[in-house]
Short mmCIF file of C-alpha atoms in Angstrom, two decimals:
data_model
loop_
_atom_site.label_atom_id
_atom_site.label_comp_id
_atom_site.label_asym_id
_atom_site.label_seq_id
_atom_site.Cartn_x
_atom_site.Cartn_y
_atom_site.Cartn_z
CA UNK A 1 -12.14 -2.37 41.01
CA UNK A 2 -13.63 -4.07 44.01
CA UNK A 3 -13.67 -8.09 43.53
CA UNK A 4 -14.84 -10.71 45.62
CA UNK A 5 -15.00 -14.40 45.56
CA UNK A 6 -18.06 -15.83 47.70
CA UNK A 7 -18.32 -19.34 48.93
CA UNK A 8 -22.14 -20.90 49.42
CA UNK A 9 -20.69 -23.99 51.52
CA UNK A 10 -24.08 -26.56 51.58
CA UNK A 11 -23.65 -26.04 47.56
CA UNK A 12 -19.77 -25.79 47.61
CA UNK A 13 -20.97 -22.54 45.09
CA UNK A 14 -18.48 -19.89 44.11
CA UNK A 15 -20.00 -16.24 43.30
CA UNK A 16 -18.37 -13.50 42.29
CA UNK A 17 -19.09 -9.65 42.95
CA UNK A 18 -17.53 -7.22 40.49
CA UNK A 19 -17.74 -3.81 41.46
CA UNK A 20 -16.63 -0.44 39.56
CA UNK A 21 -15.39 2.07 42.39
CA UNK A 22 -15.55 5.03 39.73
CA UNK A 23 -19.11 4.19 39.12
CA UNK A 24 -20.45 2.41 42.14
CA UNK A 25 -22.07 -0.18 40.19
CA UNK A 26 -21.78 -3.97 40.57
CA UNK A 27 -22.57 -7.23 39.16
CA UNK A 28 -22.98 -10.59 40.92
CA UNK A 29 -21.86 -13.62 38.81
CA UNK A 30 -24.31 -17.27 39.99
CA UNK A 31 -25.87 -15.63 43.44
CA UNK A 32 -27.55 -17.91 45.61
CA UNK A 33 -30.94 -17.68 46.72
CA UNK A 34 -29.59 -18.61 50.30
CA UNK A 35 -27.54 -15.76 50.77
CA UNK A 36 -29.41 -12.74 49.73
CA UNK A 37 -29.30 -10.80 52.64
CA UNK A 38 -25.56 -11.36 52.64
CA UNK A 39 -25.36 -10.06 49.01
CA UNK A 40 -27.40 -6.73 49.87
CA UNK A 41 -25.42 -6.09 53.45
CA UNK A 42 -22.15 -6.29 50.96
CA UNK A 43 -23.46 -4.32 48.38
CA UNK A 44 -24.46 -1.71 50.67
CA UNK A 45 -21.20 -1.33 52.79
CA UNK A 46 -19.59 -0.89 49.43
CA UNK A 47 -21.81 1.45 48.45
CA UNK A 48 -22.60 -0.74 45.14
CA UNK A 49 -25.64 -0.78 43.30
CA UNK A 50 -26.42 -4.02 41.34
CA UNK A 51 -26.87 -3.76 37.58
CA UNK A 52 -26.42 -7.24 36.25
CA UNK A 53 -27.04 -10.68 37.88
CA UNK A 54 -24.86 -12.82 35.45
CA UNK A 55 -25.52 -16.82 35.27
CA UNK A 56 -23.08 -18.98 33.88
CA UNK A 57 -25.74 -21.69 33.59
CA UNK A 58 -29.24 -23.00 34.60
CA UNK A 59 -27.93 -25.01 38.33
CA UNK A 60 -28.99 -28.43 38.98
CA UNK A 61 -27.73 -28.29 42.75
CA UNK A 62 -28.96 -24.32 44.58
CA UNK A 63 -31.47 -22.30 43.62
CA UNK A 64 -30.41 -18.88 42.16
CA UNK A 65 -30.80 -15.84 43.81
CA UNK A 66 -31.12 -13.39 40.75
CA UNK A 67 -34.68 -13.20 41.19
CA UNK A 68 -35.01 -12.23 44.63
CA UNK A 69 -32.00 -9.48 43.90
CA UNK A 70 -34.23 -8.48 40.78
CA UNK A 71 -37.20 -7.62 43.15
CA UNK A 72 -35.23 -5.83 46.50
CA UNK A 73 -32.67 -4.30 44.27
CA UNK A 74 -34.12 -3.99 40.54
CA UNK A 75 -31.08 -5.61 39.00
CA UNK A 76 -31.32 -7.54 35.75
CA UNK A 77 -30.63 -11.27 34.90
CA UNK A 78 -28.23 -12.28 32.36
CA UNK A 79 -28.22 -16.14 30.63
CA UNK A 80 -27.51 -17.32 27.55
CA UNK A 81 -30.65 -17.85 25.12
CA UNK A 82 -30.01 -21.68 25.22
CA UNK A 83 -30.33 -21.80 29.73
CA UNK A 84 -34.39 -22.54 28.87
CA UNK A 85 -34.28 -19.39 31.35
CA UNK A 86 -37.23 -16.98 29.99
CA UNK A 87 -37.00 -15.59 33.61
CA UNK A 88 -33.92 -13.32 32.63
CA UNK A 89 -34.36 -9.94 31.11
CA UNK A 90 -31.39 -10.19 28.96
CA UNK A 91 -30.49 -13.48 26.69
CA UNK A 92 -27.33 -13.29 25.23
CA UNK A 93 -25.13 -15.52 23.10
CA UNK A 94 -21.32 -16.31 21.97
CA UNK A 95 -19.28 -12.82 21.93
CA UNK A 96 -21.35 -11.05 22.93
CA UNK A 97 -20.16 -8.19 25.06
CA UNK A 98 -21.61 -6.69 28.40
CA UNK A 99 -20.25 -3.25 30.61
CA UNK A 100 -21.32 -1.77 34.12
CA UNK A 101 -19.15 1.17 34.81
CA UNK A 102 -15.63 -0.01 33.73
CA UNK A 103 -16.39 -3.49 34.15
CA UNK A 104 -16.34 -5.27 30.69
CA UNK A 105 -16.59 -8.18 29.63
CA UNK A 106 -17.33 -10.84 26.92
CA UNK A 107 -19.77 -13.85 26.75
CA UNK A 108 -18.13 -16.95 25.49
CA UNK A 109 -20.62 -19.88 24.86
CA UNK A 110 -19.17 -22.96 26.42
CA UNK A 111 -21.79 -25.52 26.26
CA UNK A 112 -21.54 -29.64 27.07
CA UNK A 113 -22.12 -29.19 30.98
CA UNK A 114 -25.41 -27.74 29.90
CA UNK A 115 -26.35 -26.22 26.52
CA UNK A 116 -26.56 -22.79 27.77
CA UNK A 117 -23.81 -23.04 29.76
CA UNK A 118 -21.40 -19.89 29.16
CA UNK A 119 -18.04 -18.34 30.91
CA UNK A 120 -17.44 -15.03 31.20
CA UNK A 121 -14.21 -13.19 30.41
CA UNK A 122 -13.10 -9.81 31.84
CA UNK A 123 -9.59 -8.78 31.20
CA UNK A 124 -7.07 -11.42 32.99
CA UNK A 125 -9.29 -13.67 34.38
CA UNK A 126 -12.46 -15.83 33.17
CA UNK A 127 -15.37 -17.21 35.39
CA UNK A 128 -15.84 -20.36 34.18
CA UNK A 129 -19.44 -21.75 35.97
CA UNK A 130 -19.61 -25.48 35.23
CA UNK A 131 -17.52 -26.00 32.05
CA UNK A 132 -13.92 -26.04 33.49
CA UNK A 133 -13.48 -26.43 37.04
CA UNK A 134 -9.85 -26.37 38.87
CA UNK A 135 -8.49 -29.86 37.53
CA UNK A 136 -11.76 -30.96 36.56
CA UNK A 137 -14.92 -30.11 35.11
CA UNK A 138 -18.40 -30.18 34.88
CA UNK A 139 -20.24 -33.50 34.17
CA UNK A 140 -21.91 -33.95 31.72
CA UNK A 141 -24.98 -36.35 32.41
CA UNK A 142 -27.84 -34.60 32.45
CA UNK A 143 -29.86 -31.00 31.01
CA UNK A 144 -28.64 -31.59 28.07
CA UNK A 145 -24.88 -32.73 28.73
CA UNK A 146 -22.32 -33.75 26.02
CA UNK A 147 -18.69 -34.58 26.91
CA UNK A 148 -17.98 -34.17 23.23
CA UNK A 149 -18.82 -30.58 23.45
CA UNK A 150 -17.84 -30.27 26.87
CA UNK A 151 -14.00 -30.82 25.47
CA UNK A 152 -14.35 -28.81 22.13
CA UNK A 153 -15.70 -25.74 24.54
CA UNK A 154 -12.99 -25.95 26.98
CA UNK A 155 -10.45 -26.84 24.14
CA UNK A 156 -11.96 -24.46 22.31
CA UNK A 157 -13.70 -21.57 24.15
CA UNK A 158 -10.86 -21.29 27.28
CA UNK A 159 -7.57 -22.86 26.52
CA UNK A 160 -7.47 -20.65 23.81
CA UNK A 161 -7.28 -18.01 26.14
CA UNK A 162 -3.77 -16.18 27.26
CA UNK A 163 -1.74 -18.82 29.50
CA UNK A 164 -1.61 -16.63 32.81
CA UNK A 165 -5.84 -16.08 32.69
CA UNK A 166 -7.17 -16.44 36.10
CA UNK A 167 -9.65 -19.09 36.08
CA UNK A 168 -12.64 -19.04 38.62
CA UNK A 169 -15.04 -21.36 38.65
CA UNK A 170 -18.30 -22.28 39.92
CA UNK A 171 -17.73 -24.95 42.17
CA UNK A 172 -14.85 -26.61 44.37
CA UNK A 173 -15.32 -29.08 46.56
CA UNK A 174 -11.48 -29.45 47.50
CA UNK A 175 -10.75 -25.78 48.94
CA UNK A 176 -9.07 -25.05 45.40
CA UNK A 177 -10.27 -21.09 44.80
CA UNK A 178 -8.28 -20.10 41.46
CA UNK A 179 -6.10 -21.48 39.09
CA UNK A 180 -4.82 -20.50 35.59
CA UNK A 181 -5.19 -21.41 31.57
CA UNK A 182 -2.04 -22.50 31.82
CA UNK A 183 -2.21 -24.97 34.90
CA UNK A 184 -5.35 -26.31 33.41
CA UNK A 185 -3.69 -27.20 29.98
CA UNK A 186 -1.05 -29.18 32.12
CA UNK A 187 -2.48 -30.59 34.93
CA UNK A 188 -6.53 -30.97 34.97
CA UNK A 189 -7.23 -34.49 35.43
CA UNK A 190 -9.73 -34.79 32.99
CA UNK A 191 -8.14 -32.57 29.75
CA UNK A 192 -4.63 -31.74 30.81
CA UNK A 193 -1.48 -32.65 29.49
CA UNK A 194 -3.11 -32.92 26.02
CA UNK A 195 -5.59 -35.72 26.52
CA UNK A 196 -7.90 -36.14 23.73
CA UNK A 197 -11.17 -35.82 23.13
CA UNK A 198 -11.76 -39.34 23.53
CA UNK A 199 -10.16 -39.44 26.74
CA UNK A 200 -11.73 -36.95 27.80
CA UNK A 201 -15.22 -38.59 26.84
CA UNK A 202 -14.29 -42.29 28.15
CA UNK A 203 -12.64 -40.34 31.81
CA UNK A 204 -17.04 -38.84 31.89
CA UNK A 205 -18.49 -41.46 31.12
CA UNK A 206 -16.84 -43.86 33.86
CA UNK A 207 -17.77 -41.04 36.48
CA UNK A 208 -20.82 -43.09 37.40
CA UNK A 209 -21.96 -39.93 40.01
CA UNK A 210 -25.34 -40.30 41.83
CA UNK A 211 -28.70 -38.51 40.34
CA UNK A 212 -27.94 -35.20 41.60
CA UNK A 213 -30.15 -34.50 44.98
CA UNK A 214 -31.66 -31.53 44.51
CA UNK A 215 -32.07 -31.50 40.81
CA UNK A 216 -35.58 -32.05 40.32
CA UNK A 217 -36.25 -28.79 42.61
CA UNK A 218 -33.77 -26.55 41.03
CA UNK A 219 -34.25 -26.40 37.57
CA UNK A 220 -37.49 -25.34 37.67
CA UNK A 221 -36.92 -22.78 39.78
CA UNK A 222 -34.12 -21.65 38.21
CA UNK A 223 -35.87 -21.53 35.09
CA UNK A 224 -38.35 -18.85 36.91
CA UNK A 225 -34.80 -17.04 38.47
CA UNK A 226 -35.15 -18.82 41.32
CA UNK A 227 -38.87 -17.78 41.80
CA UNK A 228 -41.47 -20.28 42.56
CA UNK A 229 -44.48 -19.84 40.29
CA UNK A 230 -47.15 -18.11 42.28
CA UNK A 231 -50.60 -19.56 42.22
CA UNK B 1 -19.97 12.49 22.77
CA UNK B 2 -20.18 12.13 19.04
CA UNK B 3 -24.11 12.29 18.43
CA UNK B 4 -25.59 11.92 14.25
CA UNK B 5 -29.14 11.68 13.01
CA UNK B 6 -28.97 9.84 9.50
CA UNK B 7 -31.16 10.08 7.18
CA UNK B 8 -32.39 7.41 4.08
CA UNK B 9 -34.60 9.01 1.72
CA UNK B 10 -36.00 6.07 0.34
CA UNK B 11 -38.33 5.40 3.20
CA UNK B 12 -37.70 8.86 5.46
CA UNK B 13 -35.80 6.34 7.86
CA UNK B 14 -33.53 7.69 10.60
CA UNK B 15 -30.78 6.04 11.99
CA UNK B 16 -28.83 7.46 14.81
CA UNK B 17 -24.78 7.20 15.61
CA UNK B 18 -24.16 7.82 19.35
CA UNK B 19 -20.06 7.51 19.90
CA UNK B 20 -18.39 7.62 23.12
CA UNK B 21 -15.43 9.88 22.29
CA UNK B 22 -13.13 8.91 25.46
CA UNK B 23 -13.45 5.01 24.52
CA UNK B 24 -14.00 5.48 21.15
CA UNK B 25 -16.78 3.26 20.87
CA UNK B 26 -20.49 3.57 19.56
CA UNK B 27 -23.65 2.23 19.29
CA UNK B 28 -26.00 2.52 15.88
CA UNK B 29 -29.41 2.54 16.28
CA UNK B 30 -31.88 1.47 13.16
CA UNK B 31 -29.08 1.02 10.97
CA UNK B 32 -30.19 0.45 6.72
CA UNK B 33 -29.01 -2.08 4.97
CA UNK B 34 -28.29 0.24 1.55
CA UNK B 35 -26.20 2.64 3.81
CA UNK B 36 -23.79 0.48 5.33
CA UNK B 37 -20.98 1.81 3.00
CA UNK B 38 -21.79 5.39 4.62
CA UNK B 39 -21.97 3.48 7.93
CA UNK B 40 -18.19 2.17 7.64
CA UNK B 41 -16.62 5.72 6.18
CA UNK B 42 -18.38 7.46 9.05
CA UNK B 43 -17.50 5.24 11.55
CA UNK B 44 -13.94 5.21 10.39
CA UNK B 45 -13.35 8.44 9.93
CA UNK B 46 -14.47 9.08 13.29
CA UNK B 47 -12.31 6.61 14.51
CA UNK B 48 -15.21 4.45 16.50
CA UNK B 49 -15.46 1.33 17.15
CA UNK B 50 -19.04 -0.24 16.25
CA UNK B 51 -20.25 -2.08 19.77
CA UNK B 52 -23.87 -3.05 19.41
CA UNK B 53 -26.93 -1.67 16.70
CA UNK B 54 -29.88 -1.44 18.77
CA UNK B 55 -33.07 -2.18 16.74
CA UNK B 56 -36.23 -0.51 17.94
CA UNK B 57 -38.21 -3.08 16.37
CA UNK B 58 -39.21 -5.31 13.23
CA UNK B 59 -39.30 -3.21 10.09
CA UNK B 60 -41.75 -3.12 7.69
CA UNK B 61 -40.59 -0.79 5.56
CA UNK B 62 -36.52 -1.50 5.09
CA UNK B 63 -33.83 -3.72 5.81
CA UNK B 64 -31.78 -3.60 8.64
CA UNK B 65 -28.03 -3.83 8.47
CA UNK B 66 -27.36 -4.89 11.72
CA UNK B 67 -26.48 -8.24 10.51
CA UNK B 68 -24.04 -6.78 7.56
CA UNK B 69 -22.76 -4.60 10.25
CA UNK B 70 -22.03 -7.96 11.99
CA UNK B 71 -20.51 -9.27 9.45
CA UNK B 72 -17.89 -6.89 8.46
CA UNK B 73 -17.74 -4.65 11.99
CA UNK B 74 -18.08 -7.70 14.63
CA UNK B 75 -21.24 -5.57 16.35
CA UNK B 76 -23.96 -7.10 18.01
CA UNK B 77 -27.24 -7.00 17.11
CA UNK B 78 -30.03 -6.13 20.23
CA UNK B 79 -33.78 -6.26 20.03
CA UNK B 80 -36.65 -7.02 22.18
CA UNK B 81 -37.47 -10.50 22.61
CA UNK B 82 -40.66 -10.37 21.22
CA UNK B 83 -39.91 -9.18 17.55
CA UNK B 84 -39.24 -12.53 16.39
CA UNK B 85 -35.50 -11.96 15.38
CA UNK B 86 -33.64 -14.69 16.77
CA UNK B 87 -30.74 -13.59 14.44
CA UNK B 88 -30.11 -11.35 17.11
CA UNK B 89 -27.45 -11.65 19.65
CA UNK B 90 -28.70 -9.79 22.53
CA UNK B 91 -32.50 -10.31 23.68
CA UNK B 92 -33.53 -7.29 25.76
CA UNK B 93 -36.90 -6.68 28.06
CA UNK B 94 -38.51 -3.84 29.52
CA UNK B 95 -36.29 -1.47 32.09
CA UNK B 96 -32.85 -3.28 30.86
CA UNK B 97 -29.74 -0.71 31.06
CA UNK B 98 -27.11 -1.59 28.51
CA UNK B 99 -23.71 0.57 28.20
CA UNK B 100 -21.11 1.60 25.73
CA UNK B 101 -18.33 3.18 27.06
CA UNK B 102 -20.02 6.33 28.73
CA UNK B 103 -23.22 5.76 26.40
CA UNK B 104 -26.09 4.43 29.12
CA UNK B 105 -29.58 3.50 27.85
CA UNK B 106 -32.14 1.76 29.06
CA UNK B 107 -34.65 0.29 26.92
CA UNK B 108 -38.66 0.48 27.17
CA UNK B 109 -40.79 -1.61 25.95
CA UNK B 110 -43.38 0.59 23.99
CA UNK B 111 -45.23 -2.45 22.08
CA UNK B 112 -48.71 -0.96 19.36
CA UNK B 113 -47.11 -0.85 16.45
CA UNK B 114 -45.63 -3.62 16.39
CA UNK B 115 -45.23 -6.25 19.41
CA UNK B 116 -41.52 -6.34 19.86
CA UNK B 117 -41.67 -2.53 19.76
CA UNK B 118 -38.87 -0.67 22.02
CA UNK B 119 -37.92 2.91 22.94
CA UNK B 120 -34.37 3.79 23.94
CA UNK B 121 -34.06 6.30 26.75
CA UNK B 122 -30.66 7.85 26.65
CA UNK B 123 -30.00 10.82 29.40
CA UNK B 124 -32.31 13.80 28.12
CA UNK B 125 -33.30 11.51 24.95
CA UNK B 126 -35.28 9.17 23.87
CA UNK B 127 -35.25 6.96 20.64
CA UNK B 128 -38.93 6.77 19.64
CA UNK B 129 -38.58 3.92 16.61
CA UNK B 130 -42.04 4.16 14.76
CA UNK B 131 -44.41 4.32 18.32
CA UNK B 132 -44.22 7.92 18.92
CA UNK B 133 -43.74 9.79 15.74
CA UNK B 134 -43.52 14.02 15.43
CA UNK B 135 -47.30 15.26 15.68
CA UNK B 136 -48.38 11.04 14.78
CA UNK B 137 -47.39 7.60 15.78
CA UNK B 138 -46.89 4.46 14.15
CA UNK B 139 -49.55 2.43 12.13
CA UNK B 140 -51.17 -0.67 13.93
CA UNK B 141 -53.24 -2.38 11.18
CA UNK B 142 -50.14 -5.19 10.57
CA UNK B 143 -47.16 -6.87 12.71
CA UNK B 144 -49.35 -7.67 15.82
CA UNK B 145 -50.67 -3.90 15.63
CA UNK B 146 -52.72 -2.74 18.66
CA UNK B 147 -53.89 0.71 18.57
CA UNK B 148 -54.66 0.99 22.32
CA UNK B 149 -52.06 -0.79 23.33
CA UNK B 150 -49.76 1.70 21.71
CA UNK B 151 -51.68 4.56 23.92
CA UNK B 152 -50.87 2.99 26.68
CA UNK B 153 -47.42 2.31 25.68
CA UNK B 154 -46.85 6.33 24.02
CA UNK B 155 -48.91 7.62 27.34
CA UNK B 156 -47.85 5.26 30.09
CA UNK B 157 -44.16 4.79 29.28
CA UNK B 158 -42.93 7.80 27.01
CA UNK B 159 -45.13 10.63 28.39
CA UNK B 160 -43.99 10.21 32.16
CA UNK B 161 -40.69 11.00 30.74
CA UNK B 162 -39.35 14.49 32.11
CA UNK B 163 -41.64 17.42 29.69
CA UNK B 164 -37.88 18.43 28.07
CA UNK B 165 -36.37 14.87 26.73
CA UNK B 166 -36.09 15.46 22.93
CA UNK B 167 -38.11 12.80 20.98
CA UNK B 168 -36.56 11.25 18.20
CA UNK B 169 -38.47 9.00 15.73
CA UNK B 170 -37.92 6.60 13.52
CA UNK B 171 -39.10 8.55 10.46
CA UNK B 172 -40.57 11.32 9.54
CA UNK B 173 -42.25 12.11 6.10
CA UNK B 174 -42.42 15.88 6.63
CA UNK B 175 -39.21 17.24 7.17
CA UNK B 176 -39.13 17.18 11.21
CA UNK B 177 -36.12 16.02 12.72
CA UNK B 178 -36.44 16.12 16.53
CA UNK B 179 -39.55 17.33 19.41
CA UNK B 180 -39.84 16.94 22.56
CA UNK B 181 -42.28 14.93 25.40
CA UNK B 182 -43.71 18.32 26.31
CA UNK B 183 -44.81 19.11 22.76
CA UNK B 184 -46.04 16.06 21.97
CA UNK B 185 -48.50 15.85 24.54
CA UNK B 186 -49.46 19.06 23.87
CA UNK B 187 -49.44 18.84 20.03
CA UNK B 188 -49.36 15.36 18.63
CA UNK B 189 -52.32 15.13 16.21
CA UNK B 190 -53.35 11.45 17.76
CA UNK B 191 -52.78 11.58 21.68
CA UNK B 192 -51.96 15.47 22.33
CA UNK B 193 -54.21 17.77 23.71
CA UNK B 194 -55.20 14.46 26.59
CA UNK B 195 -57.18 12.98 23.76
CA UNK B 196 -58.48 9.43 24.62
CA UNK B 197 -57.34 5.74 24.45
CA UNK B 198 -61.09 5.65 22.49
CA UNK B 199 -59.73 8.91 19.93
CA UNK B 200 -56.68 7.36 19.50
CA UNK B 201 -58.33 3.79 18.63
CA UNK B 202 -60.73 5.39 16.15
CA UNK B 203 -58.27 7.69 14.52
CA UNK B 204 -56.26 4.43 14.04
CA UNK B 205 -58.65 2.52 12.97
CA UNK B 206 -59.84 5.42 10.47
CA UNK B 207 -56.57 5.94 8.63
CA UNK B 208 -57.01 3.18 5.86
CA UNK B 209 -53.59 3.27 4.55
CA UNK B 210 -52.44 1.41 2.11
CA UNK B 211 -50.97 -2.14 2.39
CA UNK B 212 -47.23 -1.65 3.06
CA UNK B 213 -45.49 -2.33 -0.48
CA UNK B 214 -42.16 -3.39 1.08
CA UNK B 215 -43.37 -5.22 4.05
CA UNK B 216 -43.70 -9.20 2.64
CA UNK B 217 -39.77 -9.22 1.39
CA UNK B 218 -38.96 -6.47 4.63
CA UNK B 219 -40.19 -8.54 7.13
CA UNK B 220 -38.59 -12.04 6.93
CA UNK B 221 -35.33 -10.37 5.81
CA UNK B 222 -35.26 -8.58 9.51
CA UNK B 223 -36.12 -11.52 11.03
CA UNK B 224 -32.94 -12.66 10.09
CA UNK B 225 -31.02 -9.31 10.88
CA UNK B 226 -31.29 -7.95 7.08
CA UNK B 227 -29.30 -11.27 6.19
CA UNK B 228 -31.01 -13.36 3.24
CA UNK B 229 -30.63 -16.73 4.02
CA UNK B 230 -28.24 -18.66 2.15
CA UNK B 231 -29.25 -22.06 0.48
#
């Protein structure tokens, strides 16, 4: 299996590219519309052709590039039902389970970032877009954001996962690139060492972060897959 | 590759099994509610695992089992956005490829008969639900029927399939169990022969068939995957 971890640095965005060497197919987990022509030069020196585009959520801070792959490459978009994404070509929901070649893996619907936010799990390790982040995690103050739910879906959803699960998630802005289930449980700032859901809620709602930049451009767009409406 | 056409007398409904033998995983396609108990004994005695039943639309006619299927088999139910069954897990479009093991479809949005109308193109095969019938094609007087947009669905997306792929339906009333593109173009009583998008209409529009007896308790029960709803 080929695997690659991509870093967007204006965005501080993690991607993924999954490939099946048997098959020569691929998937891209949360491309950015920046670095298309990266993506493609990639996927052809691996020989790769893209199947799925698969979005862990709707972003509020970079545009998505699983439109633009869509139309150069014919791939097809992935979100869960909930993103507000009628863009994608496939909406799926909690359990649900996707394959490209040997690549397999499960949707797991891990909402309180955003309400269609989901991770996606494939074998040891678990791509975790907005929900946990290494010893963080998402906020939760806007497109729908709940730190309640936030807590039961990482509680819920990911701890609940084997201890030595690689996690990879969508953003880090401190260099981190993977941790595990297990370091999470114990040392994530916001829900380790067994902090309750209360914590957990009063730790978000002191954040006090700035109105995200770029918000009010990217969710529209990313609502079209990154395409601006024509006309 | 394990490959069944099922048959329910009742309405002249087939379902298919398709089971990859080297994962040991399959994929049901128009499953009946009355025949899940068959379902299970085949499935186990096979020894296959129950992935995803693919729906090929709405019926008007019988009750799915997808969502009994669900309930005792963990499979997930697919359909095209458009049918209105949001009891579904997966929500496919046009052109999307979805895998099983070494099953590989891709589904085709053949809407006339019924909006949310889909084909399933498997390798030298394609699952016809009730838009291309043997020698007919599905009704369009109910369910968002459009006679010529089923032409152009039966012509444009199933017809420019290679002359050889074997047609299967999703009934037949006469004994037939499988054709092929080749003779349907050539044979089919409603578009063979290169009859017209204006024969087809009128031949539609002259069948005055009776007013579906099943289709006001069918219908709501597939919009909720053949579940009733409780309370």
């Amino acid at each position: 299996m080929i695997f690659k971890q991509l870093f967007e640095t204006e965005t501080s965005t993690y991607s993924y590219l999954l490939g099946c060497e048997r098959t020569q197919r691929a998937i891209l987990i949360d491309p950015v519309a920046s670095e298309l022509d990266d993506y493609i030069d990639l996927l052809n020196s691996l020989n790769l052709k893209l199947i799925y585009t698969l979005e862990t959520h709707v972003h509020a801070d970079h545009i998505t590039g699983s439109g633009l792959l869509r139309q150069k490459l014919g791939s097809k978009s992935v979100v869960h039902r909930d993103a507000g994404a009628m863009c994608a070509d496939l909406l799926v929901t909690d359990g649900v389970p996707l394959q490209v070649g040997d690549l397999e893996l499960e949707v797991r619907h891990t909402p309180g970032h955003t309400n269609g936010c989901v991770s996606y799990v494939m074998a040891d390790r678990v791509f975790t877009g907005d929900a946990l982040l290494i010893g963080g995690s998402g906020r939760t103050d806007f497109q729908q954001g709940d730190a309640g739910q936030l807590y039961d879906s990482i509680t819920g959803k990911l701890f609940t996962l084997p201890p030595d699960t690689l996690v990879y998630p969508g953003h880090d802005y401190n260099g981190n690139t993977v941790s595990t289930i297990k370091q999470e449980m114990a040392k994530n700032t916001r829900l380790g060492g067994g902090k309750s859901r209360e914590e957990f809620i009063a730790i978000l709602q002191d954040l006090k972060l700035a109105y995200p930049k770029f918000i009010d451009k990217a969710l529209p767009a990313n609502q079209s897959c990154g395409l601006i409406a024509q006309g």
